Coordinates of C-alpha atoms in Angstrom, one line a residue:
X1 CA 60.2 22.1 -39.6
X2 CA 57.0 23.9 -39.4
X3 CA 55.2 21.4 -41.7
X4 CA 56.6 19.1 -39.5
X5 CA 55.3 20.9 -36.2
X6 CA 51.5 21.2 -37.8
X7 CA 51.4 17.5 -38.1
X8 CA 52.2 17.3 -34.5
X9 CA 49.5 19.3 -33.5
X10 CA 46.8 17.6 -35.9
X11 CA 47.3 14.1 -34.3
X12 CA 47.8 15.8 -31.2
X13 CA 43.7 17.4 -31.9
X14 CA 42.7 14.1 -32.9
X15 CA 43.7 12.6 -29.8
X16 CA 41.9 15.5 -27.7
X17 CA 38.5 14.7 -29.6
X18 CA 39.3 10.9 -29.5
X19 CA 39.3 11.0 -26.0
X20 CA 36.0 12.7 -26.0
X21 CA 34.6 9.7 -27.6
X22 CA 35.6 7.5 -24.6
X23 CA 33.3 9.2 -22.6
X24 CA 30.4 7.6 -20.9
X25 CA 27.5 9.7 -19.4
X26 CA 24.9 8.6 -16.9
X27 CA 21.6 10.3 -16.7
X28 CA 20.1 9.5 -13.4
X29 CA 18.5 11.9 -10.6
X30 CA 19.9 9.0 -7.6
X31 CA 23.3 9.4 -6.9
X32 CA 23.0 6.2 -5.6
X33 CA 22.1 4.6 -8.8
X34 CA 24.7 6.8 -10.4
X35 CA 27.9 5.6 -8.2
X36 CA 26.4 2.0 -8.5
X37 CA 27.2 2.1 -12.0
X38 CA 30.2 4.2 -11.8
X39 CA 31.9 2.0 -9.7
X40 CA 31.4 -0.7 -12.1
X41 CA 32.9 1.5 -15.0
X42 CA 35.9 1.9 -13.2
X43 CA 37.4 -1.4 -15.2
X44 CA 37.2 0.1 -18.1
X45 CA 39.3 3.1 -20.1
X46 CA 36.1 5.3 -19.8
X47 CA 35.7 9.1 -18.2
X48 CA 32.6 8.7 -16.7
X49 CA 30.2 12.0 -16.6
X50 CA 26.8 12.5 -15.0
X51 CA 23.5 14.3 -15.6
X52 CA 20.7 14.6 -13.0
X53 CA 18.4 15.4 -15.6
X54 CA 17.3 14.8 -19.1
X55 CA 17.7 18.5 -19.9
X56 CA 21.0 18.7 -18.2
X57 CA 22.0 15.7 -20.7
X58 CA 20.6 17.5 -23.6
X59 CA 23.0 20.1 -22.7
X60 CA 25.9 18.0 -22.0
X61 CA 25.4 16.4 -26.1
X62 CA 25.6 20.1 -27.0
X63 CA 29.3 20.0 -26.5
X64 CA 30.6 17.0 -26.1
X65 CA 29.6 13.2 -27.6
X66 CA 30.1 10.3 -25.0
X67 CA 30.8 6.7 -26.2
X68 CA 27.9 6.0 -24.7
X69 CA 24.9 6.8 -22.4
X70 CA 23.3 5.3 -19.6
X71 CA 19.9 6.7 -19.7
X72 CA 17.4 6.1 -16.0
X73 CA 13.8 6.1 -17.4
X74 CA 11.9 7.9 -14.5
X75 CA 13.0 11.2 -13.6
X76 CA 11.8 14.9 -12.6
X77 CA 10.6 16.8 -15.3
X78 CA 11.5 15.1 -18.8
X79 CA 11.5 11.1 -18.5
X80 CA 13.9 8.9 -20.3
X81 CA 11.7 8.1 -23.2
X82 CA 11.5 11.5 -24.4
X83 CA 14.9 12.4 -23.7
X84 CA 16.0 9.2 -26.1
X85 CA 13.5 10.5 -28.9
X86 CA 15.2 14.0 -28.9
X87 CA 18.5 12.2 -29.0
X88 CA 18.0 10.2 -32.2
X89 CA 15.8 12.8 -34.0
X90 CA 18.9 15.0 -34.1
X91 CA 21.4 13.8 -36.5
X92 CA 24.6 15.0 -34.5
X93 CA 23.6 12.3 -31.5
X94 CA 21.6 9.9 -33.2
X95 CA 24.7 7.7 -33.9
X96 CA 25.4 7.9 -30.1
X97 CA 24.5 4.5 -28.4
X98 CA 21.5 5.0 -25.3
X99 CA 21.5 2.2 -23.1
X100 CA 18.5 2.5 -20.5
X101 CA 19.2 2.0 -17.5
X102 CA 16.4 1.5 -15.4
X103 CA 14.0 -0.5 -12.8
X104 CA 11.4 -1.2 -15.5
X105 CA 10.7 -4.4 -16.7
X106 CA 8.6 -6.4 -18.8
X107 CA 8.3 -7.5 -23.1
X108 CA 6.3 -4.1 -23.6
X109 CA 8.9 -2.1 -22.2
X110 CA 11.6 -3.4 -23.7
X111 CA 9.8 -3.3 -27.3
X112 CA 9.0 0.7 -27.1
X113 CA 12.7 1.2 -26.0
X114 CA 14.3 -0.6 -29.2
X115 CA 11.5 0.9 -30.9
X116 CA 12.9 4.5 -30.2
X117 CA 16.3 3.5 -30.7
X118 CA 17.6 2.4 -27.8
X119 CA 20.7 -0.2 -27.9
X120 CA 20.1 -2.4 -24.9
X121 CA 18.3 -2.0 -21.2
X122 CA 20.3 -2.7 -18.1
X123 CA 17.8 -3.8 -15.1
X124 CA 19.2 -1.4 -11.8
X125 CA 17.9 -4.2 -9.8
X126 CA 19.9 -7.5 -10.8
X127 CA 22.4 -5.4 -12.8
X128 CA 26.0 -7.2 -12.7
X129 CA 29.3 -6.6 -14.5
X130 CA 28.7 -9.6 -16.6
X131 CA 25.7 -7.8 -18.3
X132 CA 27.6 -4.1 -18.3
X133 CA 30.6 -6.2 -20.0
X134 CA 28.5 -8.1 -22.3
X135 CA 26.8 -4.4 -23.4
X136 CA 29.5 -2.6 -23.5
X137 CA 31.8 -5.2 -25.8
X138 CA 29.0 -5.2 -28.5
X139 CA 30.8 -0.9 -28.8
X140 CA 34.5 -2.4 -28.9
X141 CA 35.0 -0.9 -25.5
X142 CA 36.6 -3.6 -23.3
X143 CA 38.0 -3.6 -19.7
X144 CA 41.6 -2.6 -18.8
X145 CA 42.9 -6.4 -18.6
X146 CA 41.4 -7.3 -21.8
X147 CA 43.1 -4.7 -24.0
X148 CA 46.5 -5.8 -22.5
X149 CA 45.7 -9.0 -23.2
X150 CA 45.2 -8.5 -26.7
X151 CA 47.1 -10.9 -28.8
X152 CA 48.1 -11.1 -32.7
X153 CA 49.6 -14.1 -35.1
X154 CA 53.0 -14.0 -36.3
X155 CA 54.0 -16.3 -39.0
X156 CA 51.6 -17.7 -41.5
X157 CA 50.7 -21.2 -40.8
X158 CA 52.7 -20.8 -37.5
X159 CA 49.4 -21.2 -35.1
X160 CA 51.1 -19.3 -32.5
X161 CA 50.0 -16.1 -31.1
X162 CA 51.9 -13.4 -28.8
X163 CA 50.8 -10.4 -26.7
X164 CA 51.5 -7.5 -29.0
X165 CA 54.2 -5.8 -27.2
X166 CA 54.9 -2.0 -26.6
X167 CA 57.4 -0.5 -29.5
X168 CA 61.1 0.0 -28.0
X169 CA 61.9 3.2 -27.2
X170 CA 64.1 4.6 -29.8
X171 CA 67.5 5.9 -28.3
X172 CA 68.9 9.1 -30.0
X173 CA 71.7 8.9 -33.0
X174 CA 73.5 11.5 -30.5
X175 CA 73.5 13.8 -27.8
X176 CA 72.6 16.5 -29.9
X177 CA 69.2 15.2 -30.8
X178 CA 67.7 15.1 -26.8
X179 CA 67.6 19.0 -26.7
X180 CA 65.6 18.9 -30.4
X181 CA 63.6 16.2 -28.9
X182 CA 62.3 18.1 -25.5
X183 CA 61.8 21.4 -26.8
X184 CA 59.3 19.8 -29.5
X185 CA 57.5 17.5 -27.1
X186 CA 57.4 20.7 -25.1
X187 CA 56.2 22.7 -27.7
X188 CA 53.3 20.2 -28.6
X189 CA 51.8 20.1 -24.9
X190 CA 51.9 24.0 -25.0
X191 CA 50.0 24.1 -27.8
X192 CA 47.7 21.5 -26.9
X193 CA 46.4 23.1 -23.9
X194 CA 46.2 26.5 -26.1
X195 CA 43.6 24.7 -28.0
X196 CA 41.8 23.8 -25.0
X197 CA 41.9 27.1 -23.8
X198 CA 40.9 28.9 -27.2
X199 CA 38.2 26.2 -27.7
X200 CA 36.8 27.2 -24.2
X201 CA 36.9 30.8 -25.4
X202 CA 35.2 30.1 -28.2
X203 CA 32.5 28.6 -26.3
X204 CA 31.9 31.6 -23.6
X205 CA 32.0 34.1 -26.5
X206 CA 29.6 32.1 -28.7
X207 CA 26.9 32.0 -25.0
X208 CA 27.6 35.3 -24.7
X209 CA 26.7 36.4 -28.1
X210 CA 23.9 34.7 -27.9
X211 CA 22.7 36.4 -24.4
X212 CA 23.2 39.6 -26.0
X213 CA 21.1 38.5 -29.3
X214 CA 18.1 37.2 -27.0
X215 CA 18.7 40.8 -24.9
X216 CA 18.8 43.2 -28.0
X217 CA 15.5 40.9 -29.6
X218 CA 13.7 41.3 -26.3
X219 CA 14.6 45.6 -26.4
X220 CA 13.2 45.7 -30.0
X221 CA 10.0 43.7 -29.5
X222 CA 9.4 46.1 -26.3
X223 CA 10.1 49.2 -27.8
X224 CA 7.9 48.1 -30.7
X225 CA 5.0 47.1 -28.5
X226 CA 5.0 50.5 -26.8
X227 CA 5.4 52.4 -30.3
X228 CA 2.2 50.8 -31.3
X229 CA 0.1 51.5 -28.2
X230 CA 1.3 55.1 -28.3
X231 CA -0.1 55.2 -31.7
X232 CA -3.0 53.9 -30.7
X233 CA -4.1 56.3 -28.1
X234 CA -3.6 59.1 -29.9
X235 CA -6.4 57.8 -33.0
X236 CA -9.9 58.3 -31.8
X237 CA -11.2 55.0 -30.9
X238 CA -13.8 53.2 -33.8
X239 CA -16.2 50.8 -34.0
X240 CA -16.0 49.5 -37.4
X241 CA -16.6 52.7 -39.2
X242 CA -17.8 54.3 -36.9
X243 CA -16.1 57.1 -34.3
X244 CA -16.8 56.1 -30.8
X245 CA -18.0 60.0 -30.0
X246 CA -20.9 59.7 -32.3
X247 CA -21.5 56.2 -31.0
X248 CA -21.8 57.9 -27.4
X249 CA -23.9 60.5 -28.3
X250 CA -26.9 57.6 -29.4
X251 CA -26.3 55.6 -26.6
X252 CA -26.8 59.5 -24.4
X253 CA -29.9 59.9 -26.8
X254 CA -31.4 56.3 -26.1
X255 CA -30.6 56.9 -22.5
X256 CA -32.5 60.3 -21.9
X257 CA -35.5 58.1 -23.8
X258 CA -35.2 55.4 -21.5
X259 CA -35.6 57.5 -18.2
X260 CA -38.9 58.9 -19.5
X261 CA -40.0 54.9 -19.8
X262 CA -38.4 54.2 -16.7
X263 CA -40.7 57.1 -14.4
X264 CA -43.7 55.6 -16.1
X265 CA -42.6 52.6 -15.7
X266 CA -41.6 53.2 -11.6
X267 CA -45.4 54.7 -11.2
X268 CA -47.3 51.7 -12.6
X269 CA -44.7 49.5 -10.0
X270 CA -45.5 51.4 -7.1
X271 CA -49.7 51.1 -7.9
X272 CA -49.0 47.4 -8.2
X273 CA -46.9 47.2 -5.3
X274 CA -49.4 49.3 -2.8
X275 CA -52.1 46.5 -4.2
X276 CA -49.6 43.5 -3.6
X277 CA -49.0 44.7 -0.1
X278 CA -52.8 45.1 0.6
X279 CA -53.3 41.1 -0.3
X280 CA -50.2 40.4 1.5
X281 CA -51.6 42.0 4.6
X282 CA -55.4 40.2 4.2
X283 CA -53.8 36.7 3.4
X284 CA -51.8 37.0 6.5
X285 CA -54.8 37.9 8.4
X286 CA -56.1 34.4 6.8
X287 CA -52.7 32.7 7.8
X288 CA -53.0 33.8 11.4
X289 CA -56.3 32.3 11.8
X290 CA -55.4 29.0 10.3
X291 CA -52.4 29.1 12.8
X292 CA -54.5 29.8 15.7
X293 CA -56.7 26.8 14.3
X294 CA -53.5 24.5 13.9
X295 CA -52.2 25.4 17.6
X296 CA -55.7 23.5 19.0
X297 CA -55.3 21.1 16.8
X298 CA -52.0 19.9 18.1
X299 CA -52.4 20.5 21.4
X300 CA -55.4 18.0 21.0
X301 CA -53.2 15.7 19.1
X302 CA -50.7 16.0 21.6
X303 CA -53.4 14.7 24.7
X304 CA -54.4 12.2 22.6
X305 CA -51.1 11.0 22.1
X306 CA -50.0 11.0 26.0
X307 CA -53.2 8.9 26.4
X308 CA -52.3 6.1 24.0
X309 CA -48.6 5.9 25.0
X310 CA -49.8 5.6 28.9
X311 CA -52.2 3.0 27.8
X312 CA -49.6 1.3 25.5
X313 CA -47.1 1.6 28.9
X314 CA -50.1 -0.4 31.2
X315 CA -50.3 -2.9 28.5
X316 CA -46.3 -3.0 27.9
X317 CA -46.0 -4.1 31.8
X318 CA -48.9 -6.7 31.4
X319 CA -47.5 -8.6 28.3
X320 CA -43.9 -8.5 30.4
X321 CA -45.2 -9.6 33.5
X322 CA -47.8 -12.1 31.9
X323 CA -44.4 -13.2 29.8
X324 CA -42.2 -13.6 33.0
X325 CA -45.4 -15.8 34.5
X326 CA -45.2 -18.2 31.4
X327 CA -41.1 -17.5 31.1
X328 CA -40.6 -19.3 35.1
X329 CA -43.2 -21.7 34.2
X330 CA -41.1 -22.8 31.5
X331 CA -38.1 -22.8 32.8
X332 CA -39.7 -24.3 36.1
X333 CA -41.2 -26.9 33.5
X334 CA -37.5 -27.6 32.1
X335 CA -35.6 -28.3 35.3
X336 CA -37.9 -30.2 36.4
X337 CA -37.7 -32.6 33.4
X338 CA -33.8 -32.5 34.1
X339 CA -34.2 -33.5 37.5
X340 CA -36.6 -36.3 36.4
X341 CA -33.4 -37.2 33.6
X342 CA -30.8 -39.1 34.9
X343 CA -27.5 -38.2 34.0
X344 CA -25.5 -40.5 35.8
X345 CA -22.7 -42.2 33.8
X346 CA -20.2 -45.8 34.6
X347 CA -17.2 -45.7 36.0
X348 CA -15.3 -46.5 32.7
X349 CA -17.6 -44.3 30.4
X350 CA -16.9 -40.8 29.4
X351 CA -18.8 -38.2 31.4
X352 CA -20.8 -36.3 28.4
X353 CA -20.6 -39.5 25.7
X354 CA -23.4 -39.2 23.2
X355 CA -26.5 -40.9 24.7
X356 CA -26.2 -38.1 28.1
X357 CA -25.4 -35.3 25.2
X358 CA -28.9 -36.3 23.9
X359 CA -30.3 -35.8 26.8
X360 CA -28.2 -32.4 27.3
X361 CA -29.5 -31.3 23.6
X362 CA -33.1 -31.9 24.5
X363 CA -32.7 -29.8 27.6
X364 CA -30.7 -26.8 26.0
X365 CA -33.8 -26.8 23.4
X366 CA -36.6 -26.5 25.9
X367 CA -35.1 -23.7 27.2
X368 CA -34.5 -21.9 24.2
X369 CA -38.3 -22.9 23.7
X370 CA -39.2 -20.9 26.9
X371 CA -37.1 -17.4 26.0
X372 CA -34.2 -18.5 28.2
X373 CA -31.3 -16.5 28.0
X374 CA -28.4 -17.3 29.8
X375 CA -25.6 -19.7 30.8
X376 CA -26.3 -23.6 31.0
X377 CA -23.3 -25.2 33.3
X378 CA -22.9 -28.5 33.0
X379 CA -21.0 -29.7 36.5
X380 CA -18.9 -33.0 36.2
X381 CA -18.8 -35.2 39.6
X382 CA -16.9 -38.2 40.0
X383 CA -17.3 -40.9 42.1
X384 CA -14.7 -41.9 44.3
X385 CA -14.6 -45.9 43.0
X386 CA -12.9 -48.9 45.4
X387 CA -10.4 -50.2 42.7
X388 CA -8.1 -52.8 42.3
X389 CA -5.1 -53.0 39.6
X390 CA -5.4 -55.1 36.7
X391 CA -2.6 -57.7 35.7
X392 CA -2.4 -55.4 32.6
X393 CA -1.7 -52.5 34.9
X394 CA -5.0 -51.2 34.6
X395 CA -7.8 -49.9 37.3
X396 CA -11.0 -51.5 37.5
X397 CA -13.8 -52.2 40.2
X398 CA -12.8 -54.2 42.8
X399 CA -14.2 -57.6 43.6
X400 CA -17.6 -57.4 44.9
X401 CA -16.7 -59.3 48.3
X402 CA -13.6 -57.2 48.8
X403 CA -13.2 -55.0 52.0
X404 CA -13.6 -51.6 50.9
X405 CA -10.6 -50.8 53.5
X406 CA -8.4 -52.7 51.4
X407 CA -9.3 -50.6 47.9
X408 CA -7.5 -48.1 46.2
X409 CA -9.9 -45.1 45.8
X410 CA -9.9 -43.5 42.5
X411 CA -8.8 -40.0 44.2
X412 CA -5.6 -42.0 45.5
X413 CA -5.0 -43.3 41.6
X414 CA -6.3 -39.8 39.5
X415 CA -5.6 -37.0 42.1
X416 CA -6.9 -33.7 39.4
X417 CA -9.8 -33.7 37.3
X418 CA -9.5 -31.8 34.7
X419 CA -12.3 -30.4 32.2
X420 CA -9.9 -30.9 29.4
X421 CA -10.1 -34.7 29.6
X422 CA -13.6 -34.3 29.8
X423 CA -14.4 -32.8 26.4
X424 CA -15.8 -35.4 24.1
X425 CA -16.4 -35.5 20.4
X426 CA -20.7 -35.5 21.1
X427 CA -20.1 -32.6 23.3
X428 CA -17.6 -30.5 20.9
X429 CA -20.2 -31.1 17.6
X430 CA -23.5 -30.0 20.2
X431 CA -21.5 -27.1 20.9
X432 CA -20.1 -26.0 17.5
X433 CA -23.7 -27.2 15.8
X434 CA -26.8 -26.3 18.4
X435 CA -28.9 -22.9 17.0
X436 CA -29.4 -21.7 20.3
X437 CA -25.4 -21.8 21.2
X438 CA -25.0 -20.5 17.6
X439 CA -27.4 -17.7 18.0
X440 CA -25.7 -16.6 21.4
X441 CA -29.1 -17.3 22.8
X442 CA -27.5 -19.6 25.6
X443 CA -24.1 -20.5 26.7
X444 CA -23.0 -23.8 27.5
X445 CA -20.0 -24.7 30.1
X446 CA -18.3 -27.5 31.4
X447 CA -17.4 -27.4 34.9
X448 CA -15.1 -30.0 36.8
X449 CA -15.9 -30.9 40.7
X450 CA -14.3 -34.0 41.2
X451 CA -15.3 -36.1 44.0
X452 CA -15.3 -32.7 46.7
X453 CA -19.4 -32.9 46.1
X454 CA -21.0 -36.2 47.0
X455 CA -24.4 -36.4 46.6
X456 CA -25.0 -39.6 49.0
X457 CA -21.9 -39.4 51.6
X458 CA -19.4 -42.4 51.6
X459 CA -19.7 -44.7 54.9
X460 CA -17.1 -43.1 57.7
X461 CA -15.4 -46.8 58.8
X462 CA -14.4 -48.5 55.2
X463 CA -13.9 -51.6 56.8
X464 CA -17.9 -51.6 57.5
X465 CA -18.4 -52.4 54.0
X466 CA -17.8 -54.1 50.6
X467 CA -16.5 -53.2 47.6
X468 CA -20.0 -53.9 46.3
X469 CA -21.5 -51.4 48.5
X470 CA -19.0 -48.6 48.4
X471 CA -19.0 -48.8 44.6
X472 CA -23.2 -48.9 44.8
X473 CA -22.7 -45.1 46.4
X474 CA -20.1 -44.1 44.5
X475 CA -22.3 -44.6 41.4
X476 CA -24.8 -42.6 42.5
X477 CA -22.2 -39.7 42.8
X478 CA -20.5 -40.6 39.6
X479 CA -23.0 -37.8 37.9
X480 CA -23.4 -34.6 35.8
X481 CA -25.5 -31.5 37.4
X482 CA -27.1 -28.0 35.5
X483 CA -26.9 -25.3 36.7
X484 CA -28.7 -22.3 34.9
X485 CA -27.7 -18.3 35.3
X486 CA -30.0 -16.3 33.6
X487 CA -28.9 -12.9 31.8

């Protein structure tokens, strides 16, 4: 019975340190990353542990080995690298598979971490339980399902498989085997968790014999430490050979020698210091003169200098008054040439088409010529056309001989004017091309009037006139003005 008992207990320890080996720790400072992966784990016959630290999983390994470990690679203090060198250099956890689990990425990586032993590296960011599955099935350890799932063949040659099923519970010969039965089960668990507890024991004593080894090694070293500076205070102090009393008594010797030099010494400083002083004294003398000198000197730099900046001043105002002269002159010059210009335009042509841009260019260059600075504003009026509609639908002139009564004015047909419309491809290239516009030298605008600004009024009585002769005026209007601002 007792041989029979021990048994018990040996399978019943090799299931206590089994168990240990379906352990999985995770060694990551984000809790985040850590119930992630936890979560994950949870399919699978595995007590998950975790480490916020490399040095906390260097103390986990010291009592217990995991089935595997999840290592992060950046982390306070020791980094996952040299956590995973430590591991495999030490021959009781280099057998114990180190997966890294971390945000890294990249060929290099990967290569350094196989290189230092590392199984397999598990990206945080795209991580799935396909890849977790896949790694951990290449250590036999397989979710839940799978294991019941697990199938073997019967029969050779029959090609059937079958689950493996549990063994049948074996019923007792009689009653007089359940009591046996109990009290040994009962028996086993008590001294299963006696183990545990004795095992703990050992653990606190063995922590606590080492505290007390570190303590009684720390005493001795002090104690020693002190025995040996007592020592030495009590030896008279040497230098080499020599004792440090005699070694006094020169220096006392070479110091009574060295006062006689130093009063001889002080006399001859104080002789060169009274003649020092009396040069100081006559070059100052010197130095005063020379400032005295310096003072005239520019004070009559000074004058001279208030004279040439007045003149400069009187000469200033005559260049900027002689340039204002030739400045209006030029400008004068320019609008009168734009006057002279005629920038009058059809009735079916575009207000600033290319040949009255030319003529816009030429102008915007003379005044740049001149030094004008300011804004050039070119002011679109149209004339208010007698019109008839086209069989097409379109406007156009009316028939010369027409009454003008019986027109349709082109403010009846286009009632806004917009600047918009007005904005041709000559005008958008002078603009976006010209130096002066370029050069903020002079700014160029296009204003819209419409037909409010007549320059030759329209007759009052329409039924005075012809089409001919109302279109004739309305021509005349149909024009672009400048107008200059100067800055």
């Amino acid at each position: 019975m007792p041989q029979a008992r021990r048994s018990f207990n040996d399978k019943k320890i090799n299931q206590f340190w089994g168990s240990a080996m379906q352990r999985a720790l995770i060694v990551d400072d984000s809790k985040t990353a850590q119930l992630r992966l936890k979560k994950m784990m949870t399919r699978y016959d595995l007590t998950v542990d975790v480490a916020f630290s490399a040095e906390e999983a260097l103390g986990y390994l010291s009592y217990r080995m995991p089935a595997v470990i999840f290592m992060d690679h950046h982390m306070e203090g020791m980094d996952g690298f040299e956590a995973l060198k430590i591991i495999k250099a030490n021959p009781t956890t280099a057998t114990v598979p180190v997966i890294m689990y971390t945000a890294q990425k990249g060929d290099v990586y990967v290569g350094q971490a196989r290189a230092l032993g590392a199984l397999d590296i598990l990206s945080k960011e795209v991580i799935k339980p396909s890849n977790l599955e896949r790694v951990l099935a290449s250590l036999k350890i397989y979710p839940v399902a799978h294991h019941e799932a697990v199938a073997i063949p019967v029969a050779a040659g029959a090609g059937v498989v079958t689950p493996l099923q549990p063994p049948a519970s074996v019923e007792p010969n009689s009653e007089s085997e359940k009591p046996h039965h109990d009290a040994a089960a009962s028996s086993a668990t008590t001294d299963f968790e006696e183990m545990q507890l004795q095992v703990a024991r050992l653990f606190e004593l063995h922590i606590a014999d080492v505290r007390q080894q570190i303590s009684e090694h720390s005493r001795y070293v002090v104690r020693r430490l002190s025995n040996e500076i007592e020592k030495a205070a009590e030896k008279e102090p040497k230098i080499g050979d020599v004792p440090l009393s005699v070694i006094n008594e020169e220096i006392s010797a070479d110091s009574r020698r060295a006062n006689r030099l130093s009063s001889s010494l002080l006399i001859f400083i104080l002789v060169a210091v009274g003649l020092l002083s009396f040069q100081l004294y006559e070059t100052r003398t010197a130095l005063n003169t020379l400032s005295d000198d310096y003072n005239l000197l520019v004070e009559g730099n000074r004058q001279s200098q208030a004279l040439v900046s007045s003149m400069a001043e009187v000469v200033a105002q005559s260049n900027k008054e002689l340039a204002k002269t030739s400045l209006n002159s030029g400008i004068t010059a320019a609008i009168s040439w734009a006057l002279d210009t005629n920038l009058q335009f059809e009735f079916n042509q575009a207000p600033l088409n290319e040949e009255l841009m030319m003529q816009i260019s030429t102008l915007v260059y003379r005044l740049a010529s001149v030094g004008f600075e300011g804004i050039v504003e070119l002011n679109i009026h149209r004339g208010n056309f007698c019109l008839q509609q086209a069989s097409n639908g379109e406007f156009q002139l009316a028939a010369a001989n027409t009454p003008a009564d019986q027109c349709l004015l082109l403010a009846d047909t286009t009632p806004d004017f917009p600047v918009s419309q007005y904005l041709s491809l000559p005008y958008m290239n002078f603009q976006d091309n010209a130096v002066p516009i370029k050069q903020g030298q002079i700014d160029l605008n296009v204003v819209s009037t419409g037909i409010g600004e007549p320059r030759v009024p329209y007759p009052e009585n329409p039924h005075t006139v012809s089409a001919a002769e109302w279109n004739a005026i309305a021509a005349k209007n149909n024009r672009v003005t400048v107008d200059l601002s100067a800055l």
